[in-house]
Short mmCIF file of C-alpha atoms and ligand atoms in Angstrom, two decimals:
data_model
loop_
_atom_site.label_atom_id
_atom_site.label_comp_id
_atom_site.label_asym_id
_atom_site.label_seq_id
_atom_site.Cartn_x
_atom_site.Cartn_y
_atom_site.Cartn_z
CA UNK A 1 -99.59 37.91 -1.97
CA UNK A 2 -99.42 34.26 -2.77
CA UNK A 3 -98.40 31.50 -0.16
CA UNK A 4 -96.54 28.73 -0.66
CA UNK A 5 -96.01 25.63 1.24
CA UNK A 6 -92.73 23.57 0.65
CA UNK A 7 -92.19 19.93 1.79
CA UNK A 8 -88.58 19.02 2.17
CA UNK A 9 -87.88 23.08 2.75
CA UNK A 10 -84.50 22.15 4.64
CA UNK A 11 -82.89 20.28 2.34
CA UNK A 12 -80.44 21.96 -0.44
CA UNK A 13 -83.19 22.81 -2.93
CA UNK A 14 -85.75 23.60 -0.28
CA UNK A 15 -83.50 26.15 0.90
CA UNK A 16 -82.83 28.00 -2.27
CA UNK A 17 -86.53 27.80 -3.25
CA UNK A 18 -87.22 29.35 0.08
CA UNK A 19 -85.09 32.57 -0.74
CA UNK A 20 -86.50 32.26 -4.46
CA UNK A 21 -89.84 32.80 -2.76
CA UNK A 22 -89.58 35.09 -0.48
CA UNK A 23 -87.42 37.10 -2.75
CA UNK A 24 -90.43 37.37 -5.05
CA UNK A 25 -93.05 38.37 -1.78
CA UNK A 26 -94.28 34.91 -1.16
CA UNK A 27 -95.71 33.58 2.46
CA UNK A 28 -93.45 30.88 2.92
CA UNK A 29 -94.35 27.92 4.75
CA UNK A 30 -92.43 24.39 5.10
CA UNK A 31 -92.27 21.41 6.92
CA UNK A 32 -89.60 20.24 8.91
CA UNK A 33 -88.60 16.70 10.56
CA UNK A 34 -88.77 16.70 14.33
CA UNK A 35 -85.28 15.90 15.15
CA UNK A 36 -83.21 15.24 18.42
CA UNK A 37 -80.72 17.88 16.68
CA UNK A 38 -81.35 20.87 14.99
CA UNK A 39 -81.73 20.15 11.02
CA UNK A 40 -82.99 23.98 10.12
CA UNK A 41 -79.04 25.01 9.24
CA UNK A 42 -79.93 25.70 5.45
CA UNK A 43 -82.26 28.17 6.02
CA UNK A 44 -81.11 29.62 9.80
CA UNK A 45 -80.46 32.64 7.42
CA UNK A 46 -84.04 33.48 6.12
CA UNK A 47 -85.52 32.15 9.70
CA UNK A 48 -86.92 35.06 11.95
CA UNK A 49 -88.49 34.31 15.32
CA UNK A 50 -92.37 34.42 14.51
CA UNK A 51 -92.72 35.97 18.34
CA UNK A 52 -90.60 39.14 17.28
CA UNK A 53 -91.64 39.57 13.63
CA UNK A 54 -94.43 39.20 11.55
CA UNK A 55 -92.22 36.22 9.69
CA UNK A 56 -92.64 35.74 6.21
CA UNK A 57 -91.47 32.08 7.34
CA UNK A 58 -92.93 29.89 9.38
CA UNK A 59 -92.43 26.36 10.21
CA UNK A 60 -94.62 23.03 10.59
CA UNK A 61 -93.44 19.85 12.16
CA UNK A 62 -94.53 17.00 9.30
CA UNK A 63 -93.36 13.93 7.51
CA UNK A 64 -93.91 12.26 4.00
CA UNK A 65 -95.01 8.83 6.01
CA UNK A 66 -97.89 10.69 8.12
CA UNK A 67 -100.83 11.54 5.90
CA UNK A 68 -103.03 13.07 8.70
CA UNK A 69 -100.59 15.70 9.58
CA UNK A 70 -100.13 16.63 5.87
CA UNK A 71 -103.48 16.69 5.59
CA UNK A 72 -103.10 19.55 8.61
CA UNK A 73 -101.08 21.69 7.29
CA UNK A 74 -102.08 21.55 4.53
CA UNK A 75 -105.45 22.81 5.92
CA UNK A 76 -103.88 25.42 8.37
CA UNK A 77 -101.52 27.03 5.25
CA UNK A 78 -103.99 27.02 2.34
CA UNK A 79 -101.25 27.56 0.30
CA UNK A 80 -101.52 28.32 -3.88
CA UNK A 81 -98.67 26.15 -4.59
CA UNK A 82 -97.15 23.09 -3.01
CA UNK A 83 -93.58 22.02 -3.91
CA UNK A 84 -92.83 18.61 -2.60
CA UNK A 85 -89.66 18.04 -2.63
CA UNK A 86 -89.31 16.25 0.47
CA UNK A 87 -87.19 12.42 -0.02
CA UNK A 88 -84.63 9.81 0.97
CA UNK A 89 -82.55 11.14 -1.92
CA UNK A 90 -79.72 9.54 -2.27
CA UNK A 91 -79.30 6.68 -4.77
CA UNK A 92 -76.57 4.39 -2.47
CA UNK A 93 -78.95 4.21 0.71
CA UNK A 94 -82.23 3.50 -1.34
CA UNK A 95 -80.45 -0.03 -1.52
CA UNK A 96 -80.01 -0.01 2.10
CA UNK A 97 -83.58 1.17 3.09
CA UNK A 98 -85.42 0.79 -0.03
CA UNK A 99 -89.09 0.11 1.47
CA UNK A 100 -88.32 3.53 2.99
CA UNK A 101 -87.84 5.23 0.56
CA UNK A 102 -90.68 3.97 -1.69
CA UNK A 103 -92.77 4.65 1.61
CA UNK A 104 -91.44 8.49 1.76
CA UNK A 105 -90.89 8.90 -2.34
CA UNK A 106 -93.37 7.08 -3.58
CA UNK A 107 -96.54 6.84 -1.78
CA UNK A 108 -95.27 10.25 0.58
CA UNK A 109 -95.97 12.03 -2.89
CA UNK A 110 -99.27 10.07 -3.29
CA UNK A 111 -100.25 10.99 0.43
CA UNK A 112 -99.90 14.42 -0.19
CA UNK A 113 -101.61 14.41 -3.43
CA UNK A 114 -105.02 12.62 -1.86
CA UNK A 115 -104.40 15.37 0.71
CA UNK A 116 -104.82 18.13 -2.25
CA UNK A 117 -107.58 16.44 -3.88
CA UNK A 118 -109.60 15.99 -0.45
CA UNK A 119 -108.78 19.50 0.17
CA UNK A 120 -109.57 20.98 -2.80
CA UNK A 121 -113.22 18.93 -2.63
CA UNK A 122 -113.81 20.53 0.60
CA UNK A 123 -113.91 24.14 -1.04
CA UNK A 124 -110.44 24.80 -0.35
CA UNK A 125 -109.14 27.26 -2.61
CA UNK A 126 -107.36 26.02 -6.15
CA UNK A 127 -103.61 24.27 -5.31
CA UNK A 128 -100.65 24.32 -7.87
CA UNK A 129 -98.72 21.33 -7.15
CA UNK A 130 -94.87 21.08 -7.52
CA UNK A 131 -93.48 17.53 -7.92
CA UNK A 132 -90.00 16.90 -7.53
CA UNK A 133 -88.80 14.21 -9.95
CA UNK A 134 -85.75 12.59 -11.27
CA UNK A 135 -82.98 12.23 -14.30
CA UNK A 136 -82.34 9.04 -12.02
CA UNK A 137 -86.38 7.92 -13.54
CA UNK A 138 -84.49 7.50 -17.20
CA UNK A 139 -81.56 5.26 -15.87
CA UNK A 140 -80.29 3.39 -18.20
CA UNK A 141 -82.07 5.09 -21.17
CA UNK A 142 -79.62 5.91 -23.95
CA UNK A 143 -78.84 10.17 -23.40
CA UNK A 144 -80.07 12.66 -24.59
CA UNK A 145 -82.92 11.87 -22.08
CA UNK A 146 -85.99 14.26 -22.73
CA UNK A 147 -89.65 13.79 -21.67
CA UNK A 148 -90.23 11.67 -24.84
CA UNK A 149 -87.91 9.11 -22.99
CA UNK A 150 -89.20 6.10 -21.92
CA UNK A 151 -87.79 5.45 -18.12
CA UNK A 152 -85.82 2.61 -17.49
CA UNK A 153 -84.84 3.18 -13.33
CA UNK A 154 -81.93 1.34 -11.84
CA UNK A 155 -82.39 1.74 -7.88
CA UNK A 156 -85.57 1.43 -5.49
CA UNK A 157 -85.20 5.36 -5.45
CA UNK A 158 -85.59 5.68 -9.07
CA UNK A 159 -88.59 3.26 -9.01
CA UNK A 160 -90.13 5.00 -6.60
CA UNK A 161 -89.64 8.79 -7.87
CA UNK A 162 -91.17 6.95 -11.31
CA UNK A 163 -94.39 6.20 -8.82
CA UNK A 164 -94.44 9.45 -7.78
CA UNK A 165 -94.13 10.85 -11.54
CA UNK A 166 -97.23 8.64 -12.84
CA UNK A 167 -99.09 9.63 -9.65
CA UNK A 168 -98.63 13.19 -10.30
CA UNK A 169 -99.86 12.52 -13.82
CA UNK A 170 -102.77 10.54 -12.75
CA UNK A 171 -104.64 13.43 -10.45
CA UNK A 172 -103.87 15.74 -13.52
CA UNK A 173 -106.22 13.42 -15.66
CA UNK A 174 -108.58 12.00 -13.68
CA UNK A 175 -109.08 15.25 -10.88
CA UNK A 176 -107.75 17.85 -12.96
CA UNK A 177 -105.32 19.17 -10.63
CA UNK A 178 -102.73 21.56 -11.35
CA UNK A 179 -99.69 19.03 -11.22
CA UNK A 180 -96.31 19.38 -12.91
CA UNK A 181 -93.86 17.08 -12.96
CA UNK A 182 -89.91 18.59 -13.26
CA UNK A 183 -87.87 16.19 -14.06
CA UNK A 184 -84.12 17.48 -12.84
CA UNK A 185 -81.18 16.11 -13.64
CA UNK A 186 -78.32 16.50 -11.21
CA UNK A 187 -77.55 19.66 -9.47
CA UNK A 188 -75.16 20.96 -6.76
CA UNK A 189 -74.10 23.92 -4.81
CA UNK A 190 -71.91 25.30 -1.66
CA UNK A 191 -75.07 23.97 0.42
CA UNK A 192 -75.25 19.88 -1.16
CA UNK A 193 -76.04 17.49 0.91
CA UNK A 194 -72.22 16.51 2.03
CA UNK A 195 -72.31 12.45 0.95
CA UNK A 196 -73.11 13.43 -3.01
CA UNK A 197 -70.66 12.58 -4.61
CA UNK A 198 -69.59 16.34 -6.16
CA UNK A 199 -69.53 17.82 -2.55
CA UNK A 200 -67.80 14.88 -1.15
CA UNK A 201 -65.06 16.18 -3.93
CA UNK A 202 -64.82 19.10 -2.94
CA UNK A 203 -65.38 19.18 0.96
CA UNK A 204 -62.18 16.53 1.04
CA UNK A 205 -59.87 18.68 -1.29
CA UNK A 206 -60.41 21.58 0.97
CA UNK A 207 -59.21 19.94 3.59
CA UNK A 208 -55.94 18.09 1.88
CA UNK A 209 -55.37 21.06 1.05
CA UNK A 210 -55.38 22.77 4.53
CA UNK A 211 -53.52 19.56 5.45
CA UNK A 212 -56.38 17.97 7.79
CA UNK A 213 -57.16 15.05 5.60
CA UNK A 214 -54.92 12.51 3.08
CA UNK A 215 -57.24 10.37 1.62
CA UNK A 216 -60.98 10.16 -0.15
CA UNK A 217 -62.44 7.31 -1.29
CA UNK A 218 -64.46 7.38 -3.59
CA UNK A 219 -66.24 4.15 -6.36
CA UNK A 220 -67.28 4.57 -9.66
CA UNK A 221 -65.19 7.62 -11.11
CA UNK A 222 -66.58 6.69 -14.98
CA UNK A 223 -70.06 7.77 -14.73
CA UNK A 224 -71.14 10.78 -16.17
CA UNK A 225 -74.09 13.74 -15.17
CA UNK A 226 -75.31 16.50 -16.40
CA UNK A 227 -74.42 19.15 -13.54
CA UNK A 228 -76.29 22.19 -12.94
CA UNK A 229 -76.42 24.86 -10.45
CA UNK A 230 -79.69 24.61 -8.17
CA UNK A 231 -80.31 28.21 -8.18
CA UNK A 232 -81.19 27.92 -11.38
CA UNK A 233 -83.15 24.59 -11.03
CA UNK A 234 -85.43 25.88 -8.19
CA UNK A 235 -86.33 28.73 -10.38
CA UNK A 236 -87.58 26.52 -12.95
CA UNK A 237 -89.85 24.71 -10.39
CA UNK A 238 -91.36 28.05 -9.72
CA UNK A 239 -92.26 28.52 -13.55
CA UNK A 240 -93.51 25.37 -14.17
CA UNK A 241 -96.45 26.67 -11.35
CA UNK A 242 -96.88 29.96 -13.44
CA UNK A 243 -97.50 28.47 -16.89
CA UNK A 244 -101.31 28.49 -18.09
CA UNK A 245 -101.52 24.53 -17.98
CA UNK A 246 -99.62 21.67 -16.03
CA UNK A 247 -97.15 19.77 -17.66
CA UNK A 248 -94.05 17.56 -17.59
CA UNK A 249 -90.44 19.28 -17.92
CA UNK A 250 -86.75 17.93 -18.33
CA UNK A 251 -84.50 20.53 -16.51
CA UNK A 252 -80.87 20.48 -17.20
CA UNK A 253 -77.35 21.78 -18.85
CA UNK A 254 -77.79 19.43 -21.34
CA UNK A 255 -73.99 18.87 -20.84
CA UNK A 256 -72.51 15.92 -19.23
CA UNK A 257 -69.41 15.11 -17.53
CA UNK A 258 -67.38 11.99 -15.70
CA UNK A 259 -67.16 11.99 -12.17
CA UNK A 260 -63.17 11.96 -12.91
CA UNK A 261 -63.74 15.30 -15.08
CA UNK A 262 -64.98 16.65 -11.73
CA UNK A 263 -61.88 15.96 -9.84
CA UNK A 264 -59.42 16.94 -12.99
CA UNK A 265 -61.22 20.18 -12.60
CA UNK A 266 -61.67 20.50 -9.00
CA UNK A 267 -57.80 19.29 -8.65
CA UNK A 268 -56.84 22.08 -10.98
CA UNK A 269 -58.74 25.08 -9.04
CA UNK A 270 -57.62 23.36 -5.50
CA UNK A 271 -53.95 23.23 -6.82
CA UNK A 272 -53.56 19.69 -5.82
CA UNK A 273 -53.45 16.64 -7.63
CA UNK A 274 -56.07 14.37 -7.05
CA UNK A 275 -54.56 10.83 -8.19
CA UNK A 276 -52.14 11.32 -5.32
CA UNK A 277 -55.34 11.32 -2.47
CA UNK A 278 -58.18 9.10 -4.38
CA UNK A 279 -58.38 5.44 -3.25
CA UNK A 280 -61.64 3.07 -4.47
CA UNK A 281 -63.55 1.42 -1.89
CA UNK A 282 -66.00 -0.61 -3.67
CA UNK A 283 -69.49 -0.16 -0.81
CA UNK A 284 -69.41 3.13 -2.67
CA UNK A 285 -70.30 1.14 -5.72
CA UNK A 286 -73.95 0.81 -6.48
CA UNK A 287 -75.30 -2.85 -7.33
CA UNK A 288 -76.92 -1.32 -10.35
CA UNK A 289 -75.44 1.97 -11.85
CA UNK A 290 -76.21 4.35 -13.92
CA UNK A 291 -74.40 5.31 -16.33
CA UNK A 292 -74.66 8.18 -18.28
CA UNK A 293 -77.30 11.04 -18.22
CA UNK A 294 -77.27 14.15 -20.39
CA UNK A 295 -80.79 15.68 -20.45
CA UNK A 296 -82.38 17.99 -23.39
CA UNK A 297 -84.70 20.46 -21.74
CA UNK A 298 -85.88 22.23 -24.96
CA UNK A 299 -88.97 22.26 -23.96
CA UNK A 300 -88.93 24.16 -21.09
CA UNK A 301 -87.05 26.88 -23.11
CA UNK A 302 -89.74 26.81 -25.55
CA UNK A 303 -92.45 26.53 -22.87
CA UNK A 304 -91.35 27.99 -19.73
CA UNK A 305 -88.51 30.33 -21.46
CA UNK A 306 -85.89 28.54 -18.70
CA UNK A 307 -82.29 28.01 -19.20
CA UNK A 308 -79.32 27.28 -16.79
CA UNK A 309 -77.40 30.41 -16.44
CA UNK A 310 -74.28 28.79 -14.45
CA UNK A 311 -71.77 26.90 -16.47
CA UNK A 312 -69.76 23.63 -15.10
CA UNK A 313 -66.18 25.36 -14.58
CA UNK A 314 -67.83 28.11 -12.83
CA UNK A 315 -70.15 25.63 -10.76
CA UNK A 316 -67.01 23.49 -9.61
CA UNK A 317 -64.94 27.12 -8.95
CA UNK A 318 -67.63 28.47 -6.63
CA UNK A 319 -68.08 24.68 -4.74
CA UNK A 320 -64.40 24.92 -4.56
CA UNK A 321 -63.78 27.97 -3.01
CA UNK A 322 -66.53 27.44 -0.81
CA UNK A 323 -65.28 24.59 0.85
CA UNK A 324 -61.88 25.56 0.69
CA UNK A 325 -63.07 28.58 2.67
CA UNK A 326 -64.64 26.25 5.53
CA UNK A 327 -61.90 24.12 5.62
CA UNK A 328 -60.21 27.20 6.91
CA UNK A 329 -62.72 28.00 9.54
CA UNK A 330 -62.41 24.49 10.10
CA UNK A 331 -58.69 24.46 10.81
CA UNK A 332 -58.73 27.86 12.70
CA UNK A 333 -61.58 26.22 15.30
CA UNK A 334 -59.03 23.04 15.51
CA UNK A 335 -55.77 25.41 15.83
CA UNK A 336 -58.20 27.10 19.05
CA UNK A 337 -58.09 23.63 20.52
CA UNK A 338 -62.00 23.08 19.47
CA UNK A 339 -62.78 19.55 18.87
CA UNK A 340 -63.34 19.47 15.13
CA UNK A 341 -64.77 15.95 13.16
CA UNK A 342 -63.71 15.47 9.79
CA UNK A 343 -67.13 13.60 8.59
CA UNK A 344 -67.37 11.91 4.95
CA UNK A 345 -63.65 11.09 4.20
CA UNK A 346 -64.11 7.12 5.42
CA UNK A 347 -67.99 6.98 6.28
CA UNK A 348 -69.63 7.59 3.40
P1 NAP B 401 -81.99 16.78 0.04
O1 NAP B 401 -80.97 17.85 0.26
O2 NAP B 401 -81.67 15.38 0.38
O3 NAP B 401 -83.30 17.25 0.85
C1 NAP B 401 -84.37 16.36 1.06
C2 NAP B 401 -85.39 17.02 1.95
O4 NAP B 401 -86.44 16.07 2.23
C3 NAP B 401 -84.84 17.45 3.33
O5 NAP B 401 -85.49 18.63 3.73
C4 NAP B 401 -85.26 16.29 4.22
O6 NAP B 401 -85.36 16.62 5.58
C5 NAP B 401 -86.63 15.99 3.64
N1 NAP B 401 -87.13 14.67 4.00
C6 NAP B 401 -86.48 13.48 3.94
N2 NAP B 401 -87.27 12.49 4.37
C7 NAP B 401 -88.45 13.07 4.73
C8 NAP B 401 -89.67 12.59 5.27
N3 NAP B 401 -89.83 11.29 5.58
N4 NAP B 401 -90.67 13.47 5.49
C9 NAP B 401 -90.50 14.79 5.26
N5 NAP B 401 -89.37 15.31 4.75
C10 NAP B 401 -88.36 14.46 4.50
O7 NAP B 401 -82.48 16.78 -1.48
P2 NAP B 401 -82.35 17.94 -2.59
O8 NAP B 401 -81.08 17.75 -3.31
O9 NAP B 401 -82.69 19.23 -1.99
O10 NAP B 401 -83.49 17.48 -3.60
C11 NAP B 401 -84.84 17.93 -3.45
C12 NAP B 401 -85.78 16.96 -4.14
O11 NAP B 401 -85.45 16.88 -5.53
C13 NAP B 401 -85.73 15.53 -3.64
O12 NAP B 401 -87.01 14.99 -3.78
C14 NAP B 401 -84.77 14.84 -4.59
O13 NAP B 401 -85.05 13.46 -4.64
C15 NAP B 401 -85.12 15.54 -5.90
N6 NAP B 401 -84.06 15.66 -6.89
C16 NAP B 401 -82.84 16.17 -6.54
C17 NAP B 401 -81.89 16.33 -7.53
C18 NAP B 401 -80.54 16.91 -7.19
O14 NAP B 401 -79.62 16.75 -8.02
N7 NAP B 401 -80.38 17.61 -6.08
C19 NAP B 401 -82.17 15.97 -8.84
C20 NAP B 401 -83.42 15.47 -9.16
C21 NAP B 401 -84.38 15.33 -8.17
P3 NAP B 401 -84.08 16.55 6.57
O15 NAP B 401 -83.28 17.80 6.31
O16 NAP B 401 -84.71 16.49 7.91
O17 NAP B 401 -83.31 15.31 6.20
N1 GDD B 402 -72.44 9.52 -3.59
C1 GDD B 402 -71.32 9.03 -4.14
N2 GDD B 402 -70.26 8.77 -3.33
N3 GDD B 402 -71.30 8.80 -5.46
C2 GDD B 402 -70.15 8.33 -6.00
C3 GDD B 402 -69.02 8.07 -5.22
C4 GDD B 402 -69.08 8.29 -3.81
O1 GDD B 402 -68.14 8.06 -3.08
N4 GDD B 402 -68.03 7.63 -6.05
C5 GDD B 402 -68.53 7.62 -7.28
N5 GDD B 402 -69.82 8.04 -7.27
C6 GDD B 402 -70.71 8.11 -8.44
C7 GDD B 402 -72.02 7.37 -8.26
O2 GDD B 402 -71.85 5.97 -8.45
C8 GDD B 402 -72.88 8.04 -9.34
O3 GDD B 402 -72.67 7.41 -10.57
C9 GDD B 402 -72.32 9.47 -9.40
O4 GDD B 402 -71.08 9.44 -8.67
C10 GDD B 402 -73.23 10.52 -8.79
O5 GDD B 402 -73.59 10.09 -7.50
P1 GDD B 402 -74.37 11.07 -6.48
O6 GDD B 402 -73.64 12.35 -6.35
O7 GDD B 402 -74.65 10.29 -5.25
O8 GDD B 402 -75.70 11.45 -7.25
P2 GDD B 402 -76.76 10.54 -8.06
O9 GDD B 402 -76.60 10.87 -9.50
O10 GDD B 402 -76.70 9.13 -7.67
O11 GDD B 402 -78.14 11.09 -7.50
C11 GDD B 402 -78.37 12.51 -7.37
O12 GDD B 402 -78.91 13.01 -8.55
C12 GDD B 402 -80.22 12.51 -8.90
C13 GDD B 402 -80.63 13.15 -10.23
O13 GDD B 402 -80.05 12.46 -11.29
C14 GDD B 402 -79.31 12.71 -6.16
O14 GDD B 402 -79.40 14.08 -5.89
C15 GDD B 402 -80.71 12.20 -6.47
O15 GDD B 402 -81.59 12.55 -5.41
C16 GDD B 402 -81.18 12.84 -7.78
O16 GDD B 402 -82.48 12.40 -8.10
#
C-alpha cells in the first residue's frame, strides 16, 4: 500500500485527490492550516475519527511558510508521493498580498522541495513529487499554450507559480528527484473555491433564482479559459507520479470559452436571464489581465494516456444544479427563521 502526503488537501483539488486516493487504497495524509474556524468542510466526508478507526486519513497541522514543520511531516509520513498543491490561488488577491504569495507559491514549493532532497539524503525512502502549476505561467502567450510555450506571467501569482515550475525542474537535474510539473489550466466543480469567477456565476444565479439575491457584479466578462472538470484534472496529477520518468505536462480541454459564454449558458440552464442581474464593478478588474488561454495537452495523451472526460455544457449543468440545490437549503434554513449570509454577491 502506497502513502501519500498532500499539501493544500482542503482546498477544491485537494479534496478530490483525496477521494482519488483513497479510492485506489492509498494512506492518505495532508496538511491543514490551523484556523480559528474549522476549514476541513471539503473533505468532512472522507474524515473518520483516527480514535475510532484505523483512518485511512489522517491530518497534520503545517504551512507552506514554515520549513521545519514540513520538514516534520514529512519525516513522520514517509510518504511515496507528495502533491503540493497548497497556494494563495487566486489571481485578484496576489495583487493585494503579492509578497505572500511568492512567500507561500514560490519559495513554499522550494521549502518543501529542500525538505525532499534533505530527506531523501538521510536514507529516507525514494519520494515522487507532485507540483501544482499554472495555465496562469503562459499569460499572455498567444493560445494554443503547450509545454513548448515560452511563459509570459501577468500577476505576482503567475510569477511566482513560474518559480515554483523552474524549481521543480531544477532538483530534477541537479538531485535527480522524481519531480513533475502539471501545468493545469482552469478547472471547476460543485466544491470551487466560491470567489472564482465560474462559481461566483453560479452560486448568485441560484439564488436570483430562489429570489434571495438581485444583483452580481462581476469585471472583465471578455476573457476566455479553457474549463475543465477537476475530477478529471486530479487524476492526471496521479499519472504523472506513475509514469517511468518525471516530466512536464499541459492538462486541459483544449477548448476555450468567454466568461460571458459562461453566463449565456449558465442563464439558459438557470432559466433566467443574466443581462437583467450583471452590473461591472471595476476592483474586480485585474491591473494586468489575461486574456485568453486554450491549452493543447497532447502530450499527456500520448504520454500519460489522459484526457478530460467532462465536457463544458455538462460542467456548467452539474455547477448549476448544484448550487441551485443549496440555494434551496439556503432559503428553507432562512424560511426556519435561521440567520442565513448571502457571501460573494458585493464582497468579492
Ligand atoms: P484552492 O481551493 O484555493 O486550495 C488551496 C489550498 O492551499 C487550500 O487547502 C489552502 O488551505 C492551502 N493553502 C493556502 N495557503 C497555504 C499555506 N500558506 N500553507 C499551507 N497551505 C495553504 O486551490 P485549488 O483550486 O484546489 O488549486 C490547487 C492548486 O492548483 C493550487 O496550487 C493552485 O494554485 C493550482 N492550480 C489551480 C487551478 C484551478 O483551476 N483550480 C489551475 C491551475 C493550478 P485553506 O483551505 O486553509 O485555505
Ligand atoms: N474571480 C473573478 N471574479 N474573476 C472575474 C470576475 C469576478 O468577479 N469577473 C470577471 N472575471 C474574470 C477574471 O478577470 C479572469 O479573466 C477570469 O474571469 C477567470 O478568473 P478566476 O475565476 O478568478 O480564475 P483565474 O483564471 O484568474 O485563475 C484560476 O485559474 C488559474 C489557472 O489558469 C485560479 O484557479 C488559479 O489558481 C489558477 O492557477
Amino acid at each position: 500500500m502506497k502513502t501519500a502526503l498532500i499539501f493544500g488537501i482542503t482546498g477544491q483539488d485537494g479534496s478530490f485527490l483525496a477521494e482519488f486516493l483513497l479510492g485506489k487504497g492509498y494512506d492518505v495524509h495532508g496538511v491543514i492550516r490551523r484556523a480559528s474556524t474549522f476549514n476541513t468542510d471539503r473533505i468532512d466526508a472522507v474524515y473518520r475519527d483516527p480514535h475510532e478507526n484505523r483512518a485511512a486519513l489522517r491530518l497534520h497541522y503545517g504551512d507552506m511558510s514554515d520549513g521545519t514543520g514540513l520538514r516534520r511531516v514529512i519525516a513522520q509520513v514517509s510518504p511515496d508521493e507528495i502533491y503540493n498543491l497548497a497556494a494563495q490561488s487566486h489571481v485578484r488577491v496576489s495583487f493585494d498580498q503579492a509578497e505572500y504569495t511568492a512567500d507561500v507559491v514560490g519559495t513554499g514549493t522550494l521549502r518543501a522541495l529542500e525538505a525532499v532532497r534533505d530527506h531523501m539524503k538521510a536514507g529516507g525512502k525514494p519520494v515522487r513529487f507532485y507540483q501544482a502549476g499554472s495555465s496562469e505561467m503562459f499569460g499572455a502567450a498567444a493560445p494554443p499554450q503547450n509545454e513548448a510555450t515560452p511563459f509570459y506571467p501577468r500577476s505576482p501569482y503567475a510569477v511566482s507559480k513560474v518559480a515554483a515550475h523552474w524549481y521543480a525542474v531544477n532538483y530534477r537535474e541537479a538531485y535527480g528527484l522524481f519531480v513533475s510539473n502539471g501545468i493545469l489550466f482552469n478547472h471547476e466543480s460543485e466544491r470551487r473555491g466560491e470567489t472564482f469567477v465560474t462559481r461566483k456565476i453560479t452560486r448568485a444565479l441560484g439564488r436570483i433564482k430562489l429570489g434571495m439575491q438581485d444583483k452580481l457584479y462581476l469585471g472583465n466578462l471578455e476573457a476566455k479559459r479553457d474549463w475543465g472538470y477537476a475530477g478529471d484534472y486530479v487524476e492526471a496529477m496521479w499519472m504523472m507520479l506513475q509514469a517511468p520518468r518525471p516530466g512536464d505536462y499541459v492538462i486541459s480541454t483544449g477548448e476555450s470559452h468567454s466568461v460571458r459564454e459562461f453566463l449565456d449558458l449558465a442563464g439558459e440552464y438557470s432559466g433566467l436571464d443574466w443581462t437583467r442581474h450583471v452590473e461591472t464593478d471595476p476592483r474586480y478588474f485585474r491591473p494586468s489581465e489575461v486574456d485568453h488561454l486554450r491549452g493543447d495537452s497532447s502530450k499527456a495523451l500520448s504520454e500519460l494516456g489522459w484526457r478530460p472526460k467532462m465536457d463544458f455544457p455538462k460542467l456548467v449543468r452539474l455547477m448549476v444544479e448544484q448550487d441551485l440545490d443549496l440555494a434551496q437549503q439556503e432559503r428553507t434554513l432562512a424560511e426556519a427563521g435561521h440567520r442565513v449570509v448571502l457571501r460573494g454577491s458585493a464582497h468579492r
